[in-house]
Tab-separated table of C-alpha atoms in Angstrom:
chain	number	residue	atom	x	y	z
A	29	PHE	CA	36.809	-26.710	13.206
A	30	GLN	CA	34.876	-29.950	13.626
A	31	ALA	CA	36.504	-30.710	16.981
A	32	LEU	CA	35.668	-27.252	18.301
A	33	GLU	CA	32.082	-27.631	17.114
A	34	GLN	CA	31.752	-31.005	18.838
A	35	GLU	CA	33.115	-29.492	22.051
A	36	GLU	CA	30.827	-26.483	21.588
A	37	GLU	CA	33.746	-24.092	21.865
A	38	TRP	CA	31.769	-21.525	19.948
A	39	SER	CA	33.765	-18.385	20.747
A	40	THR	CA	37.031	-20.000	19.741
A	41	LEU	CA	35.446	-21.416	16.600
A	42	VAL	CA	34.124	-18.019	15.534
A	43	GLU	CA	37.527	-16.441	16.037
A	44	LEU	CA	39.259	-19.137	13.985
A	45	LEU	CA	36.660	-18.912	11.219
A	46	ARG	CA	37.190	-15.171	10.961
A	47	GLN	CA	40.969	-15.576	10.929
A	48	GLU	CA	40.741	-18.186	8.201
A	49	ALA	CA	38.401	-15.941	6.204
A	50	ALA	CA	41.024	-13.204	6.292
A	51	ARG	CA	43.715	-15.609	5.066
A	52	ASP	CA	41.729	-17.393	2.364
A	53	PRO	CA	39.738	-15.035	0.074
A	54	SER	CA	38.374	-17.970	-1.939
A	55	ARG	CA	36.531	-19.294	1.142
A	56	ARG	CA	35.873	-15.937	2.779
A	57	ARG	CA	32.150	-15.766	2.121
A	58	ALA	CA	31.426	-19.314	3.245
A	59	LEU	CA	33.519	-18.929	6.391
A	60	LEU	CA	31.934	-15.618	7.378
A	61	LYS	CA	28.458	-17.022	6.762
A	62	ARG	CA	29.252	-19.883	9.115
A	63	SER	CA	30.746	-17.516	11.666
A	64	ALA	CA	27.646	-15.324	11.564
A	65	ARG	CA	25.302	-18.278	12.060
A	66	ILE	CA	27.263	-19.462	15.095
A	67	SER	CA	27.395	-15.948	16.565
A	68	LEU	CA	23.650	-15.607	16.117
A	69	GLU	CA	22.433	-19.073	17.081
A	70	GLU	CA	24.970	-20.234	19.675
A	71	LEU	CA	26.431	-17.072	21.198
A	72	ALA	CA	23.472	-14.701	20.888
A	73	ASP	CA	25.981	-12.134	19.656
A	74	SER	CA	23.807	-10.251	17.191
A	75	GLU	CA	26.297	-7.421	16.700
A	76	GLN	CA	29.097	-9.760	15.629
A	77	ALA	CA	26.700	-11.672	13.413
A	78	SER	CA	25.562	-8.439	11.767
A	79	HIS	CA	29.153	-7.410	11.132
A	80	ASP	CA	30.002	-10.687	9.383
A	81	LEU	CA	26.738	-10.777	7.428
A	82	ARG	CA	27.203	-7.254	6.118
A	83	ALA	CA	30.711	-8.163	4.980
A	84	VAL	CA	29.353	-11.079	2.960
A	85	LEU	CA	26.374	-9.130	1.616
A	86	LYS	CA	28.706	-6.595	0.026
A	87	GLU	CA	29.708	-9.442	-2.281
A	88	GLN	CA	26.379	-11.323	-2.363
A	89	PRO	CA	23.641	-8.668	-2.232
A	90	GLU	CA	21.210	-10.992	-4.017
A	91	ASP	CA	21.305	-13.652	-1.266
A	92	ALA	CA	17.855	-13.572	0.382
A	93	GLU	CA	18.886	-16.032	3.086
A	94	LEU	CA	21.671	-13.707	4.211
A	95	TRP	CA	19.327	-10.718	4.348
A	96	ALA	CA	16.882	-12.794	6.410
A	97	ASP	CA	19.707	-13.687	8.800
A	98	LEU	CA	20.675	-10.021	9.033
A	99	ALA	CA	17.066	-9.115	9.795
A	100	THR	CA	17.086	-11.657	12.638
A	101	ALA	CA	20.323	-10.197	13.998
A	102	CYS	CA	18.984	-6.648	13.787
A	103	ARG	CA	15.797	-7.589	15.639
A	104	ALA	CA	17.844	-9.138	18.433
A	105	ALA	CA	20.129	-6.095	18.649
A	106	GLY	CA	17.322	-3.541	18.460
A	107	ASP	CA	18.904	-2.131	15.305
A	108	TRP	CA	15.681	-0.821	13.801
A	109	ALA	CA	17.256	1.085	10.924
A	110	GLY	CA	19.205	-2.042	10.003
A	111	LEU	CA	16.047	-4.128	10.173
A	112	LEU	CA	14.239	-1.759	7.842
A	113	GLN	CA	17.119	-1.986	5.390
A	114	ALA	CA	17.124	-5.789	5.507
A	115	ASP	CA	13.349	-5.966	5.033
A	116	GLN	CA	13.503	-3.547	2.108
A	117	GLU	CA	16.259	-5.534	0.448
A	118	LEU	CA	14.217	-8.718	0.873
A	119	LEU	CA	11.289	-7.003	-0.823
A	120	THR	CA	13.448	-6.052	-3.804
A	121	LEU	CA	14.345	-9.728	-4.257
A	122	GLY	CA	10.746	-10.599	-5.119
A	123	PRO	CA	9.306	-12.647	-2.229
A	124	ASN	CA	5.964	-14.424	-2.531
A	125	LYS	CA	2.857	-12.471	-1.587
A	126	GLU	CA	2.593	-13.860	1.950
A	127	ASP	CA	6.197	-12.994	2.752
A	128	ALA	CA	5.863	-9.559	1.168
A	129	VAL	CA	2.843	-8.803	3.363
A	130	ALA	CA	4.757	-9.934	6.459
A	131	LEU	CA	7.701	-7.695	5.540
A	132	ARG	CA	5.452	-4.664	4.978
A	133	LEU	CA	3.728	-5.289	8.301
A	134	GLU	CA	7.040	-5.514	10.131
A	135	MET	CA	8.225	-2.301	8.533
A	136	GLY	CA	4.975	-0.646	9.566
A	137	ARG	CA	5.395	-1.806	13.163
A	138	VAL	CA	8.995	-0.640	13.344
A	139	LEU	CA	8.246	2.735	11.802
A	140	HIS	CA	5.293	3.288	14.115
A	141	GLN	CA	6.388	1.820	17.429
A	142	ARG	CA	10.174	2.145	17.348
A	143	LEU	CA	11.030	5.053	15.091
A	144	ARG	CA	7.900	7.179	15.601
A	145	ARG	CA	7.315	7.808	11.916
A	146	PRO	CA	3.544	7.367	11.592
A	147	GLU	CA	3.231	8.661	8.037
A	148	GLN	CA	5.787	6.174	6.752
A	149	ALA	CA	4.171	3.418	8.820
A	150	VAL	CA	0.815	4.167	7.175
A	151	GLU	CA	2.461	3.942	3.758
A	152	GLN	CA	3.844	0.464	4.489
A	153	LEU	CA	0.550	-0.771	5.960
A	154	ASN	CA	-1.360	0.462	2.924
A	155	LEU	CA	1.130	-1.347	0.681
A	156	ALA	CA	0.460	-4.504	2.705
A	157	LEU	CA	-3.264	-4.009	2.112
A	158	THR	CA	-2.756	-3.722	-1.631
A	159	LEU	CA	-1.479	-7.297	-1.462
A	160	SER	CA	-3.964	-8.544	1.149
A	161	PRO	CA	-6.939	-6.141	1.267
A	162	HIS	CA	-8.605	-7.716	4.316
A	163	HIS	CA	-5.547	-8.201	6.503
A	164	LYS	CA	-6.767	-7.610	10.048
A	165	GLU	CA	-3.458	-6.674	11.652
A	166	ALA	CA	-2.772	-4.036	9.015
A	167	LEU	CA	-6.244	-2.584	9.457
A	168	ARG	CA	-5.973	-2.577	13.268
A	169	ARG	CA	-2.684	-0.735	13.124
A	170	LEU	CA	-4.124	1.792	10.697
A	171	VAL	CA	-7.024	2.424	13.076
A	172	GLU	CA	-4.572	2.994	15.929
A	173	ILE	CA	-2.291	5.311	13.970
A	174	HIS	CA	-5.093	7.310	12.351
A	175	THR	CA	-6.824	7.733	15.709
A	176	ARG	CA	-3.648	8.996	17.374
A	177	GLN	CA	-3.018	11.323	14.460
A	178	GLU	CA	-6.654	12.431	14.587
A	179	ALA	CA	-7.076	11.481	10.942
A	180	TRP	CA	-10.695	10.665	11.614
A	181	PRO	CA	-12.071	9.835	8.140
A	182	GLN	CA	-9.215	7.388	7.566
A	183	ALA	CA	-9.732	5.872	11.022
A	184	ALA	CA	-13.449	5.485	10.325
A	185	ALA	CA	-12.771	3.773	6.989
A	186	ALA	CA	-10.255	1.363	8.524
A	187	ILE	CA	-12.492	0.369	11.413
A	188	GLN	CA	-15.442	-0.162	9.091
A	189	ALA	CA	-13.265	-2.461	6.984
A	190	LEU	CA	-12.494	-4.450	10.133
A	191	LEU	CA	-16.150	-4.623	11.119
A	192	ASP	CA	-17.121	-5.881	7.669
A	193	GLN	CA	-15.099	-9.061	8.212
A	194	GLU	CA	-15.267	-9.619	11.967
A	195	HIS	CA	-17.548	-12.330	13.357
A	196	GLN	CA	-16.402	-12.887	16.947
A	197	ARG	CA	-18.715	-11.232	19.431
A	198	GLU	CA	-16.064	-9.929	21.846
A	199	HIS	CA	-14.119	-8.354	18.986
A	200	LEU	CA	-17.268	-6.831	17.531
A	201	VAL	CA	-18.098	-5.164	20.845
A	202	GLU	CA	-14.630	-3.620	21.055
A	203	LEU	CA	-14.728	-2.437	17.451
A	204	TYR	CA	-18.202	-0.912	17.729
A	205	LEU	CA	-17.141	1.005	20.828
A	206	ARG	CA	-14.038	2.308	19.084
A	207	GLN	CA	-16.160	3.219	16.100
A	208	ALA	CA	-18.531	5.120	18.378
A	209	ARG	CA	-15.652	7.184	19.754
A	210	ILE	CA	-14.336	7.951	16.280
A	211	LEU	CA	-17.767	9.021	15.083
A	212	ASP	CA	-18.526	11.095	18.171
A	213	VAL	CA	-15.182	12.716	18.976
A	214	GLY	CA	-13.635	12.780	15.548
A	215	LEU	CA	-16.457	13.219	13.064
A	216	ASN	CA	-19.022	14.983	15.255
A	217	ASP	CA	-21.643	12.388	14.390
A	218	PRO	CA	-23.593	11.646	17.614
A	219	PRO	CA	-26.368	9.701	15.823
A	220	GLY	CA	-23.773	7.467	14.165
A	221	ALA	CA	-21.988	7.002	17.488
A	222	MET	CA	-25.271	6.049	19.192
A	223	GLU	CA	-25.981	3.492	16.478
A	224	ALA	CA	-22.514	1.988	16.974
A	225	CYS	CA	-23.213	1.741	20.722
A	226	ARG	CA	-26.535	0.034	20.031
A	227	ARG	CA	-24.783	-2.495	17.854
A	228	ALA	CA	-22.259	-3.141	20.621
A	229	LEU	CA	-25.112	-3.717	23.056
A	230	ALA	CA	-26.759	-6.074	20.617
A	231	GLN	CA	-23.626	-8.221	20.816
A	232	ASP	CA	-23.359	-7.984	24.625
A	233	PRO	CA	-26.501	-6.660	26.361
């Protein structure tokens, strides 16, 4: 194995690791973990890596590092259902708050952009906000989803939450203009929309 690694004969090494894993049950998990890492990092073979990782995870479902590797493989392969599963499993293992927010955000993005499930995306983004109430990316995505779904009160609340913490002039202009559209088109509030436009102009006359 060491000679093949030094020569960077990655395909041959993966094949031998998998053969040895089949012959030696006592080392199976370690060998498949190594095979998966090589497939992922050296061969960019995310499907093979996923296959080996899932085999190991059947025996080590509590291994967060393996689930993180599987998530990486699923992202590379465009396996969005697999990525959601890996993220959910990581959440059940009790990550710190920052990692939990990142996982909820990723699930929200996948559900919204890849799987076209806006209601479930909103649920994940709101869960992210319970952990980090002022998270800008979560709020921006909620504004986008609620606007597309024409859920105007929710869109108005999300964009106001963004405005309450934004200080950069160019971002304020964009947000006030989006707020004006939500108020005018969605909530039939022309005076409120005009006020939002005035505030945008105050930032950029």
